[in-house]
Coordinates of C-alpha atoms and ligand atoms in Angstrom, one line a residue:
M1 CA 34.2 0.3 -8.9
T2 CA 36.3 -2.7 -8.7
D3 CA 39.4 -2.5 -6.2
S4 CA 42.0 -5.1 -6.5
R5 CA 43.6 -4.6 -3.2
H6 CA 40.8 -6.6 -1.5
T7 CA 40.3 -10.2 -1.8
P8 CA 37.4 -11.3 -4.2
V9 CA 34.9 -13.1 -2.6
S10 CA 33.9 -14.8 -5.6
P11 CA 35.4 -15.6 -8.9
T12 CA 35.4 -13.1 -11.5
L13 CA 33.4 -14.6 -14.2
P14 CA 33.0 -13.8 -18.0
A15 CA 30.1 -11.3 -18.7
K16 CA 28.3 -14.2 -20.3
A17 CA 28.7 -16.7 -17.7
D18 CA 25.6 -18.9 -17.0
R19 CA 24.0 -17.4 -14.1
R20 CA 23.4 -20.6 -12.3
Q21 CA 26.9 -21.7 -12.6
F22 CA 28.0 -18.4 -11.2
I23 CA 25.8 -18.5 -8.3
N24 CA 27.2 -22.0 -7.6
A25 CA 30.7 -21.1 -7.9
A26 CA 30.1 -17.9 -5.7
G27 CA 28.2 -19.7 -3.1
A28 CA 31.0 -22.4 -2.9
S29 CA 33.8 -19.9 -2.8
L30 CA 32.2 -18.1 -0.2
A31 CA 31.2 -21.0 1.9
A32 CA 34.8 -22.4 1.3
L33 CA 36.4 -19.2 2.8
A34 CA 34.2 -19.4 5.9
G35 CA 34.6 -22.9 6.2
A36 CA 30.7 -22.8 7.0
P37 CA 29.3 -24.9 4.3
E38 CA 25.8 -25.4 6.4
L39 CA 25.3 -21.6 6.0
A40 CA 24.6 -21.2 2.3
A41 CA 26.0 -18.0 1.0
S42 CA 24.3 -16.2 -2.0
V43 CA 26.2 -14.1 -4.2
L44 CA 24.3 -13.4 -7.2
A45 CA 25.0 -11.2 -10.2
Q46 CA 21.6 -9.9 -11.3
Q47 CA 23.1 -8.3 -14.4
P48 CA 26.4 -10.0 -15.1
S49 CA 27.2 -7.5 -17.8
S50 CA 27.3 -4.3 -15.4
Q51 CA 27.5 -5.8 -11.9
A52 CA 30.6 -4.5 -10.1
T53 CA 29.8 -6.5 -6.9
S54 CA 32.1 -9.2 -6.6
G55 CA 35.2 -8.0 -8.0
G56 CA 36.7 -7.3 -4.6
T57 CA 35.0 -3.9 -3.7
V58 CA 35.5 -2.6 -0.2
P59 CA 32.3 -2.6 1.3
D60 CA 30.8 0.8 2.7
L61 CA 28.9 -1.2 5.2
I62 CA 28.8 -4.4 6.7
V63 CA 25.8 -5.9 8.9
I64 CA 26.9 -8.7 11.0
N65 CA 25.4 -11.1 13.8
A66 CA 21.9 -10.5 12.4
K67 CA 19.3 -13.1 11.9
V68 CA 18.6 -12.6 8.2
Y69 CA 15.5 -13.8 6.3
T70 CA 16.7 -13.1 2.9
M71 CA 13.6 -14.1 1.0
D72 CA 15.9 -15.7 -1.7
P73 CA 15.0 -19.1 -1.7
R74 CA 18.4 -20.2 -2.8
A75 CA 19.8 -19.1 0.5
P76 CA 16.8 -18.3 2.8
R77 CA 18.9 -17.6 6.1
A78 CA 22.1 -15.7 6.8
E79 CA 24.2 -14.0 9.4
A80 CA 25.5 -11.0 7.8
F81 CA 25.8 -9.1 4.4
A82 CA 28.1 -6.5 3.1
V83 CA 26.8 -3.1 1.1
S84 CA 28.7 -1.3 -1.4
G85 CA 27.1 1.7 -3.9
G86 CA 23.9 1.0 -2.3
R87 CA 23.6 -2.6 -3.3
F88 CA 24.3 -5.9 -1.3
V89 CA 27.3 -7.3 -2.4
A90 CA 27.8 -10.4 -0.3
V91 CA 25.4 -12.4 1.7
G92 CA 26.5 -15.0 4.2
S93 CA 28.0 -15.7 7.8
T94 CA 29.3 -13.2 9.9
S95 CA 32.7 -14.5 9.6
D96 CA 32.6 -14.3 5.8
V97 CA 31.3 -11.0 5.6
R98 CA 33.7 -9.6 8.3
N99 CA 36.6 -10.8 6.0
L100 CA 35.6 -8.5 3.4
A101 CA 35.6 -5.3 5.6
G102 CA 38.4 -2.8 4.9
K103 CA 39.6 0.5 6.8
S104 CA 36.6 2.6 5.6
T105 CA 33.9 0.0 6.2
Q106 CA 31.4 0.8 8.6
T107 CA 30.2 -2.2 10.7
F108 CA 26.5 -2.5 12.1
D109 CA 26.4 -5.4 14.7
A110 CA 22.8 -6.4 14.8
K111 CA 23.4 -8.2 18.0
G112 CA 20.9 -10.9 17.1
M113 CA 18.1 -8.8 15.5
T114 CA 16.1 -9.8 12.7
V115 CA 16.6 -8.2 9.2
V116 CA 14.2 -8.7 6.4
P117 CA 14.1 -6.8 3.0
G118 CA 12.5 -3.6 2.9
F119 CA 8.6 -3.7 2.9
I120 CA 6.8 -2.7 -0.4
D121 CA 3.3 -1.5 -0.6
C122 CA 1.7 -1.9 -4.1
H123 CA -1.4 0.3 -3.5
N124 CA -1.2 3.6 -1.6
H125 CA -2.8 7.1 -1.9
A126 CA -0.1 8.7 -0.1
G127 CA -1.7 11.7 1.1
G128 CA 1.1 13.5 2.9
E129 CA -0.6 17.0 2.3
T130 CA -3.6 15.9 4.2
L131 CA -1.6 14.4 6.9
L132 CA 0.6 17.8 7.3
N133 CA -2.2 20.4 6.9
E134 CA -5.6 18.9 7.9
V135 CA -7.4 18.4 11.0
L136 CA -7.1 14.6 11.5
V137 CA -10.2 13.4 13.6
G138 CA -8.9 9.7 13.8
N139 CA -5.7 7.9 13.8
P140 CA -4.2 7.4 10.3
F141 CA -1.8 4.7 11.3
E142 CA -3.1 2.5 14.2
V143 CA -6.4 1.2 15.6
E144 CA -7.3 4.0 18.2
F145 CA -10.7 4.7 19.5
V146 CA -11.7 8.4 19.7
S147 CA -14.5 10.4 21.2
I148 CA -17.0 12.3 19.4
R149 CA -16.1 15.1 21.9
S150 CA -12.5 15.1 20.7
I151 CA -13.5 15.5 17.1
I152 CA -15.7 18.4 18.1
G153 CA -13.0 20.0 20.1
K154 CA -10.5 19.7 17.0
L155 CA -12.9 21.0 14.6
R156 CA -13.9 23.9 16.8
D157 CA -10.0 25.0 17.1
R158 CA -9.8 25.1 13.3
A159 CA -13.3 27.0 13.1
Q160 CA -11.9 29.8 15.3
N161 CA -9.2 30.2 12.7
T162 CA -11.3 30.1 9.8
P163 CA -13.5 32.9 8.2
P164 CA -17.1 32.3 8.3
G165 CA -18.7 30.7 5.2
Q166 CA -15.3 28.8 4.6
W167 CA -15.2 25.0 5.2
V168 CA -14.1 23.3 8.2
E169 CA -13.1 19.9 7.4
G170 CA -12.0 16.6 9.4
F171 CA -10.2 13.7 7.9
F172 CA -9.6 10.1 8.8
F173 CA -12.7 9.4 10.2
D174 CA -13.8 5.7 10.9
D175 CA -17.3 5.2 11.9
T176 CA -16.4 1.8 13.8
K177 CA -13.6 3.4 15.9
L178 CA -15.6 5.7 18.2
S179 CA -15.5 5.1 22.1
D180 CA -19.0 6.6 22.2
K181 CA -21.5 3.9 21.6
R182 CA -23.4 5.9 19.0
A183 CA -22.9 7.4 15.4
L184 CA -21.6 10.8 14.7
N185 CA -24.4 13.1 13.8
I186 CA -25.6 16.5 12.6
H187 CA -26.1 17.6 16.1
D188 CA -22.5 16.9 17.0
L189 CA -21.3 18.9 14.0
D190 CA -23.6 21.7 14.8
E191 CA -21.8 22.1 17.9
V192 CA -18.7 22.9 16.2
S193 CA -20.1 26.1 14.3
S194 CA -23.3 27.6 13.1
E195 CA -21.2 30.0 10.9
H196 CA -19.1 27.8 9.0
P197 CA -20.0 24.6 6.9
V198 CA -18.3 21.6 8.6
I199 CA -17.5 18.3 6.9
V200 CA -16.1 15.1 8.7
R201 CA -14.7 12.8 5.8
H202 CA -14.8 8.8 6.4
R203 CA -11.5 7.4 5.8
G204 CA -12.7 5.1 3.4
G205 CA -13.7 8.0 1.1
H206 CA -17.4 7.1 0.3
T207 CA -19.4 8.7 3.1
Y208 CA -19.3 12.1 4.7
F209 CA -20.8 13.9 7.7
Y210 CA -22.1 17.6 7.6
N211 CA -23.6 20.1 9.9
S212 CA -27.0 21.9 9.6
K213 CA -25.2 25.0 8.1
A214 CA -23.8 22.8 5.4
F215 CA -26.8 21.3 4.4
Q216 CA -28.5 24.7 4.3
M217 CA -25.8 26.1 2.1
A218 CA -26.3 23.1 -0.2
G219 CA -30.1 23.4 -0.2
I220 CA -30.8 19.9 1.0
T221 CA -33.6 19.5 3.3
K222 CA -35.1 16.3 4.9
D223 CA -37.6 16.3 1.9
T224 CA -34.9 16.4 -1.0
P225 CA -34.9 12.8 -2.7
N226 CA -31.9 10.8 -2.8
P227 CA -29.9 11.3 -6.0
M228 CA -28.8 8.1 -8.2
G229 CA -25.7 6.7 -6.5
G230 CA -26.2 8.2 -3.1
T231 CA -28.2 8.9 -0.1
Y232 CA -29.1 11.7 2.5
D233 CA -29.5 9.5 5.7
K234 CA -32.3 10.3 8.1
D235 CA -32.7 9.5 11.7
A236 CA -35.7 7.7 13.3
N237 CA -38.0 10.8 13.1
G238 CA -37.2 11.2 9.4
N239 CA -34.8 14.4 9.9
L240 CA -31.5 14.5 8.4
N241 CA -28.9 12.8 10.6
G242 CA -25.8 14.2 8.8
R243 CA -24.6 11.1 6.9
V244 CA -24.2 11.5 3.1
T245 CA -23.2 8.9 0.8
D246 CA -21.3 8.5 -2.3
L247 CA -22.8 10.6 -5.2
A248 CA -25.2 12.6 -2.9
S249 CA -22.2 14.9 -1.7
A250 CA -22.1 16.5 -5.1
P251 CA -24.2 19.5 -4.2
F252 CA -21.9 20.5 -1.2
S253 CA -18.9 20.9 -3.2
K254 CA -20.4 23.7 -5.1
V255 CA -21.0 25.7 -2.1
G256 CA -18.7 27.5 0.6
T257 CA -15.2 28.6 0.2
R258 CA -11.9 27.0 0.8
K259 CA -8.4 28.6 1.3
T260 CA -6.7 29.4 -1.8
Y261 CA -2.9 29.2 -2.6
T262 CA -0.8 30.7 -5.1
A263 CA 0.9 28.3 -7.6
A264 CA 4.3 28.7 -5.5
E265 CA 2.3 28.0 -2.3
N266 CA 0.8 24.9 -4.0
E267 CA 4.2 23.6 -5.1
T268 CA 5.6 24.0 -1.6
R269 CA 2.6 22.2 0.0
A270 CA 2.9 19.2 -2.4
R271 CA 6.6 19.0 -1.8
D272 CA 6.3 19.1 1.9
G273 CA 3.6 16.5 1.6
V274 CA 5.8 14.1 -0.3
A275 CA 8.7 14.6 2.2
H276 CA 6.3 14.0 5.2
I277 CA 4.8 11.0 4.1
S278 CA 8.0 9.6 2.9
K279 CA 9.3 9.8 6.7
Q280 CA 6.0 8.0 7.8
F281 CA 6.6 5.1 5.2
A282 CA 10.2 4.9 6.5
R283 CA 9.1 4.7 10.2
Y284 CA 6.8 1.6 9.2
G285 CA 9.7 -0.1 7.5
L286 CA 8.4 0.8 3.7
T287 CA 11.3 1.0 1.4
S288 CA 9.2 1.1 -2.0
V289 CA 5.6 2.4 -2.5
H290 CA 3.2 2.3 -5.5
H291 CA 1.8 5.8 -5.5
E292 CA -1.7 6.4 -6.9
G293 CA -1.2 9.7 -8.6
G294 CA 0.1 12.7 -6.8
S295 CA 2.4 15.4 -8.0
L296 CA 5.2 13.7 -9.9
Q297 CA 7.0 17.1 -10.0
A298 CA 7.0 17.2 -6.0
M299 CA 8.2 13.6 -5.9
Q300 CA 11.2 14.6 -8.2
D301 CA 11.8 17.9 -6.4
V302 CA 11.7 16.1 -3.0
R303 CA 14.4 13.7 -4.3
A304 CA 16.6 16.2 -5.9
R305 CA 16.8 17.8 -2.2
G306 CA 17.8 14.5 -0.7
E307 CA 14.5 14.2 1.1
L308 CA 13.0 11.2 -0.5
K309 CA 13.3 8.1 1.9
H310 CA 11.5 5.4 -0.3
R311 CA 11.3 4.5 -3.9
I312 CA 8.3 5.3 -5.9
S313 CA 6.4 3.2 -8.6
Y314 CA 4.4 6.0 -10.2
E315 CA 0.7 5.1 -11.1
T316 CA -1.5 7.4 -12.9
N317 CA -4.5 7.9 -15.0
G318 CA -6.7 10.5 -16.8
R319 CA -4.8 13.3 -18.5
S320 CA -1.6 12.5 -17.1
L321 CA -1.9 8.7 -18.4
E322 CA -3.0 10.0 -21.9
S323 CA 0.1 12.1 -21.8
M324 CA 2.2 9.2 -21.0
I325 CA 0.7 7.2 -24.0
G326 CA 1.1 10.3 -26.3
A327 CA 4.7 10.5 -25.4
G328 CA 5.4 6.8 -25.8
I329 CA 6.4 6.4 -22.1
Q330 CA 6.1 2.8 -20.9
S331 CA 6.0 1.1 -17.7
G332 CA 9.4 0.9 -16.2
F333 CA 10.5 4.5 -17.5
G334 CA 12.4 6.1 -14.7
D335 CA 15.2 4.9 -12.4
E336 CA 15.6 3.0 -9.3
W337 CA 14.1 5.9 -7.1
I338 CA 11.1 7.0 -9.3
K339 CA 9.7 4.8 -12.1
F340 CA 6.6 4.8 -14.0
G341 CA 4.6 1.7 -13.0
A342 CA 1.1 0.7 -13.9
T343 CA -1.8 2.8 -14.5
A344 CA -3.6 4.1 -11.4
E345 CA -6.4 1.7 -10.4
H346 CA -9.1 2.0 -13.3
T347 CA -12.5 1.4 -11.4
V348 CA -14.7 -1.3 -12.2
D349 CA -16.9 -1.7 -9.2
G350 CA -17.5 -0.5 -5.8
S351 CA -15.7 -0.7 -2.4
F352 CA -15.4 -3.4 0.0
S353 CA -15.8 -1.5 3.2
E354 CA -18.7 0.4 2.2
R355 CA -20.4 -2.6 0.8
T356 CA -20.7 -1.6 -2.8
M357 CA -18.5 -4.0 -4.6
A358 CA -20.0 -6.4 -7.2
L359 CA -20.9 -9.6 -6.0
S360 CA -22.3 -12.7 -8.3
T361 CA -24.7 -13.5 -5.2
P362 CA -26.7 -11.0 -3.2
Y363 CA -25.0 -9.3 0.1
P364 CA -26.3 -11.3 3.0
N365 CA -29.0 -9.9 5.0
V366 CA -30.0 -7.0 2.6
T367 CA -33.5 -6.4 1.4
P368 CA -34.3 -6.1 -1.4
P369 CA -31.5 -8.2 -2.9
Y370 CA -28.4 -6.2 -3.7
K371 CA -25.4 -7.5 -5.6
G372 CA -23.3 -4.1 -5.7
N373 CA -22.1 -1.8 -8.2
V374 CA -20.7 -2.4 -11.5
T375 CA -19.1 1.1 -12.5
E376 CA -18.4 0.3 -16.2
T377 CA -19.5 -1.8 -19.0
Q378 CA -17.6 -4.9 -20.4
D379 CA -17.2 -3.1 -23.7
T380 CA -15.7 0.1 -22.4
L381 CA -13.5 -1.7 -20.3
N382 CA -12.3 -3.9 -23.1
Q383 CA -11.4 -0.9 -25.1
W384 CA -9.7 0.9 -22.5
V385 CA -7.5 -2.2 -21.5
E386 CA -6.7 -2.9 -24.9
R387 CA -5.2 0.6 -25.5
V388 CA -3.5 1.0 -22.4
H389 CA -1.9 -2.6 -22.9
R390 CA -0.9 -1.9 -26.5
A391 CA 0.9 1.2 -25.3
G392 CA 3.3 -1.0 -23.2
I393 CA 1.9 0.1 -19.9
Q394 CA 1.0 -2.2 -17.2
V395 CA -2.7 -2.4 -16.8
N396 CA -4.2 -1.9 -13.3
C397 CA -7.9 -2.2 -12.5
H398 CA -9.8 -1.7 -9.1
A399 CA -11.8 -4.8 -9.1
N400 CA -13.3 -6.1 -5.6
G401 CA -16.1 -8.4 -6.1
D402 CA -16.0 -11.6 -8.1
V403 CA -18.1 -10.0 -10.9
A404 CA -16.1 -7.3 -11.4
I405 CA -12.7 -9.7 -11.3
D406 CA -14.2 -11.5 -14.0
M407 CA -14.9 -8.8 -16.2
Y408 CA -11.4 -7.4 -15.6
L409 CA -9.9 -10.9 -16.6
T410 CA -12.4 -11.0 -19.6
A411 CA -11.0 -7.7 -21.0
M412 CA -7.4 -8.7 -20.3
E413 CA -7.7 -12.2 -21.9
R414 CA -8.9 -10.4 -24.7
A415 CA -6.2 -7.8 -25.2
L416 CA -3.5 -10.5 -24.6
K417 CA -5.0 -12.3 -27.5
L418 CA -5.0 -9.3 -29.6
A419 CA -1.6 -8.3 -28.5
P420 CA 0.4 -11.1 -26.8
R421 CA 3.1 -9.8 -24.5
A422 CA 5.2 -12.1 -21.9
N423 CA 5.2 -10.7 -18.4
A424 CA 2.3 -8.2 -18.8
R425 CA 1.7 -8.8 -15.3
P426 CA -1.8 -7.1 -15.3
K427 CA -2.4 -5.7 -11.8
I428 CA -5.6 -6.5 -9.6
T429 CA -6.2 -3.6 -7.2
H430 CA -7.7 -5.2 -4.1
C431 CA -8.9 -8.5 -6.0
T432 CA -11.1 -9.2 -2.6
L433 CA -13.4 -12.0 -3.3
V434 CA -12.1 -14.8 -5.6
N435 CA -13.2 -18.5 -6.8
P436 CA -11.4 -21.2 -8.1
S437 CA -12.1 -20.5 -11.9
L438 CA -11.1 -16.8 -11.5
I439 CA -7.8 -17.9 -9.6
A440 CA -6.9 -20.4 -12.6
R441 CA -7.6 -17.4 -15.0
M442 CA -5.3 -15.1 -13.3
K443 CA -2.4 -17.7 -12.9
A444 CA -2.7 -18.4 -16.6
M445 CA -2.3 -15.0 -17.5
G446 CA 0.4 -14.0 -14.7
A447 CA -1.9 -11.4 -13.2
V448 CA -0.6 -9.8 -9.9
P449 CA -3.3 -8.9 -7.2
A450 CA -2.7 -6.3 -4.7
L451 CA -4.9 -7.5 -2.0
F452 CA -6.0 -5.4 1.2
T453 CA -3.2 -6.1 3.9
T454 CA -4.1 -4.5 7.1
Y455 CA -7.9 -5.0 6.7
A456 CA -7.7 -8.3 8.5
Y457 CA -6.5 -6.6 11.7
Y458 CA -7.9 -3.1 11.3
N459 CA -11.2 -3.7 9.4
T460 CA -12.7 -6.8 11.0
D461 CA -15.5 -4.9 12.4
K462 CA -16.8 -4.6 9.1
F463 CA -16.5 -8.1 7.8
V464 CA -19.9 -9.2 9.5
F465 CA -21.5 -7.3 6.5
Y466 CA -20.2 -10.2 4.4
G467 CA -20.2 -13.0 6.6
E468 CA -18.0 -16.0 7.1
E469 CA -18.8 -17.8 3.8
M470 CA -18.0 -14.9 1.5
M471 CA -14.8 -14.1 4.1
K472 CA -13.4 -17.6 3.5
N473 CA -12.7 -16.5 -0.5
S474 CA -12.0 -12.8 0.5
M475 CA -8.4 -11.5 0.7
A476 CA -7.4 -15.1 -0.2
F477 CA -3.8 -15.1 0.3
R478 CA -3.7 -18.8 1.0
S479 CA -5.7 -19.8 -2.1
L480 CA -3.7 -17.3 -4.2
I481 CA -0.1 -18.6 -3.1
D482 CA -0.9 -22.1 -3.5
A483 CA -1.9 -21.4 -6.9
G484 CA 1.7 -19.9 -7.5
I485 CA 0.2 -16.4 -7.9
Y486 CA 2.4 -13.5 -6.5
A487 CA 0.0 -12.2 -4.4
C488 CA 1.3 -8.6 -3.0
A489 CA 0.3 -6.1 -0.5
G490 CA -1.9 -3.1 -1.1
S491 CA -2.8 -1.1 2.0
D492 CA -5.0 1.4 0.1
F493 CA -4.0 4.2 2.3
S494 CA -5.9 6.4 3.5
P495 CA -8.8 3.6 3.8
G496 CA -6.2 1.0 5.4
P497 CA -3.2 1.9 7.4
F498 CA 0.0 1.2 5.7
A499 CA 2.0 -0.8 8.7
A500 CA 3.4 -3.9 7.0
L501 CA 3.7 -5.5 10.3
M502 CA -0.1 -5.0 11.0
G503 CA -0.5 -6.3 7.8
I504 CA 1.6 -9.6 8.3
Q505 CA -0.1 -10.2 11.6
G506 CA -3.5 -10.2 9.9
M507 CA -2.4 -12.4 7.3
V508 CA -0.9 -14.8 10.0
T509 CA -4.1 -14.9 12.2
R510 CA -6.9 -13.5 10.4
K511 CA -7.9 -12.2 13.5
G512 CA -8.9 -8.6 14.2
W513 CA -8.2 -5.9 16.8
D514 CA -11.7 -6.9 18.1
G515 CA -10.8 -10.7 18.5
K516 CA -12.8 -11.9 15.8
V517 CA -11.3 -14.3 13.4
W518 CA -12.7 -14.6 9.6
G519 CA -11.9 -16.9 7.1
A520 CA -9.1 -18.7 8.8
N521 CA -8.6 -20.9 5.9
Q522 CA -6.8 -18.3 4.3
K523 CA -4.3 -17.9 7.0
I524 CA -0.5 -17.9 5.6
T525 CA 2.8 -18.3 7.3
V526 CA 5.0 -15.8 8.6
S527 CA 7.3 -16.3 5.8
E528 CA 4.9 -16.2 3.3
A529 CA 3.5 -13.1 4.8
I530 CA 6.9 -11.4 4.6
A531 CA 7.3 -12.4 0.9
V532 CA 3.8 -11.0 0.0
N533 CA 5.2 -7.5 1.7
T534 CA 8.8 -7.8 -0.2
Y535 CA 9.5 -10.3 -2.8
N536 CA 6.0 -10.4 -4.3
G537 CA 5.8 -6.4 -4.2
A538 CA 9.0 -6.3 -6.5
W539 CA 7.5 -8.9 -8.8
A540 CA 4.2 -6.9 -9.1
S541 CA 6.2 -4.0 -10.5
G542 CA 8.7 -5.9 -12.7
E543 CA 11.5 -5.3 -10.1
E544 CA 12.5 -8.7 -8.8
A545 CA 15.9 -8.5 -10.6
I546 CA 16.8 -5.6 -8.2
K547 CA 14.5 -5.7 -5.1
G548 CA 12.5 -8.0 -2.9
S549 CA 15.2 -10.1 -1.5
I550 CA 18.5 -9.6 0.6
T551 CA 20.6 -11.0 -2.7
A552 CA 24.0 -9.8 -3.8
G553 CA 23.5 -7.4 -6.9
K554 CA 20.1 -6.2 -5.4
L555 CA 19.5 -2.7 -3.7
A556 CA 20.3 -2.6 -0.3
D557 CA 16.9 -2.0 0.9
Y558 CA 16.2 -3.5 4.3
V559 CA 14.6 -3.4 7.8
V560 CA 16.1 -4.1 11.2
L561 CA 13.5 -5.3 13.6
A562 CA 13.9 -5.8 17.4
D563 CA 12.0 -9.2 17.4
D564 CA 11.8 -12.1 14.9
P565 CA 8.0 -12.3 13.8
H566 CA 8.6 -16.1 13.1
T567 CA 9.0 -16.4 17.2
V568 CA 6.9 -13.8 18.6
D569 CA 3.4 -14.2 19.6
P570 CA 1.6 -13.8 16.4
E571 CA -0.8 -11.5 18.0
K572 CA 2.2 -9.2 18.6
I573 CA 3.7 -9.0 15.3
K574 CA 2.5 -5.5 14.7
D575 CA 4.1 -4.3 18.0
I576 CA 7.6 -5.3 17.0
Q577 CA 9.7 -2.3 16.9
I578 CA 11.2 -1.0 13.5
V579 CA 14.8 -0.5 14.7
R580 CA 16.0 0.9 11.5
T581 CA 15.0 1.1 7.8
V582 CA 17.5 1.3 5.1
V583 CA 17.1 2.3 1.4
G584 CA 20.0 1.9 -0.9
G585 CA 22.3 1.4 2.3
T586 CA 21.3 4.8 3.6
I587 CA 19.3 4.8 6.9
S588 CA 15.8 6.4 6.3
H589 CA 14.6 5.8 9.7
Q590 CA 16.2 5.1 12.9
A591 CA 14.2 4.2 16.2
Ligands
ZN601 ZN1 -7.3 2.8 -3.9

C-alpha cells in the first residue's frame, strides 16, 4: 500500500507510537509543509498497527477548495482532503492536499461548496419493497398534501388490475397531510371498489382504513364490540367510519387473498427492494443506516452485485436474533459494509404519533385519564435484557414514554451489575420523553438514545396532543447533549421521513411545516445537529474509530452540499441540494 515515490505527508511512526504524539507530529508536519499553521491539519492513524495512510500513498482522489466541517474536534475545519483505498488519508488546506496528488489522482474542485461526513440514520425500517411495488398514497420523503380524490384514483387503477376478492392496498397514508379538510372514510374507499377488500395503511403503522367489502369479509359490523387493544371507529350516527386501530385489525388479516410469489420471485423482490432503498438513502446523503430487520441475504446479494450504496448496521429480533445468540455471533460481526449491530427495537411501550406511549402523568385533555400502554412486565424485560447482554449483543429497546425508559434503564442497570461490560452502549430507540433523573442514569451507563429526527419538522401537527409542557422534555436533544450523552438520529422510516437535512432543520428551529414551534428550549446548534447525524451515529454502533468524522484513517464517507447549513436561513436547511454522496471514496449519488 505504501509508495515511497511520493513525499510522505507525515512522519512514519512505529506501530506502537502514542496516538496523541502521532497526531501532533502529523499535524505539525502537514501544517509546516503548507506554511498555513492557522488551518489545523488532522492526520490520524486510528489503527496504528495496520494503517497505510501516511506512508506516501498517492491518493486516488483529492477534494479541494471546500468548506469542510470535519466533525473532528481536534481540527474542526479544513479546505481539502485526500482519499486512498476508500479512506481519508489527509485532511488540511487546499495547498497541502494538492501537493499530495500524483498523475493518477482525480481532483474534485468543490468551488467553495460545503462538505460534511456522511449522514447516519440509527433507526430505519428500510422498506424498499413497499416503495417499489405498492401503491403509495402519501409522499414517503417530504411533507406533501394529497387529496382524497388522488388516493381513490390510485387505488382504482390498482383494483382494475387485481382479481376480485384480492386486497387492494395503499401505503404511506398520513391523516394530517390531506388537502381535504376532512378525514378519509369508508365511503371514499367504497368508491375504489365493491368487489375488492381495500385497505389504506397509515405510515405510523398503528391505524388502518377499510372499505365496506373488507368489513363484510371480516365479519365486522357497527355492533361488533371493540377488542382489547383496538377500536372500530364510528361516525356521528354510530356507523363504522372505516378507521380501525391497533389490534382490532386482526380479523382483516384472515380474509381475502394476496398475490403470491415463488421463492425465486421473493428473492428477487427482496434484492430489488434493498437496491432501491439504497439509492434513496444515497439521494438524501445517508452513508450508513441501521436496518430494522429485513432480508440479510438480500443485503449481501445486493452488495455482491456492487449495488449497495450505503453501509448497513443490521438489527434483528425473534428467530433470527435467537440464531445469532445460538451461533455465538456478537455485535460487530461482519465488516465495514454489513455489520451485525444491536438487536431490533424490543418494544416496551406504545407509540408517540399514535398517542399510546407510557407516561407517568395522564395525556392532556383525555377522559377518562389515560397514561398509555406498557407492553411488557418489568420481570420479562429484565430477563430478556440480561440474556441478550450476556450474549455480547448490544441491547436495543423501543421506549418512548418516561415510564418505559425508566423500566428499560432498570433492566439494563441490573444486567450491567450482573455482567459488567465497558462500552455496552445500550441503545434506546425513540427515548422521547425524558427528565433529569433518567438523563443522569443514561449518562451513568453510557446509553445511546436514537431520537426521532424529522418529527420536529414533519410531525408537529401531532404535538398538540402532548402540549408544550411535555414537548419541552421530548426529543430532548439539548438536555441530552448538555449531559454529555451521544444522542443520535433515528428517523423511524416509514413513520418519519429519513432526510437528514430535514432532521437538522427541525433540531435547530424546533419549528414544523405548519410554522408552529414546540419545546424551543431543546434547540441545538447547526454544528451539534450535524454531529447528531454523523459522529454520534457512529458512536451508537461502536464505529467511531472508522466513521462519523472526516479524519485521516477513517472511511471516506461524505456529503457535498450546495450550501452551508451554518449560514443559510435555518428554515431552508432542508432545501439544501445534496450535490454528491460518497461512500468509501465512491460516488453513490450525484445530483
Ligand atoms: Zn421503529
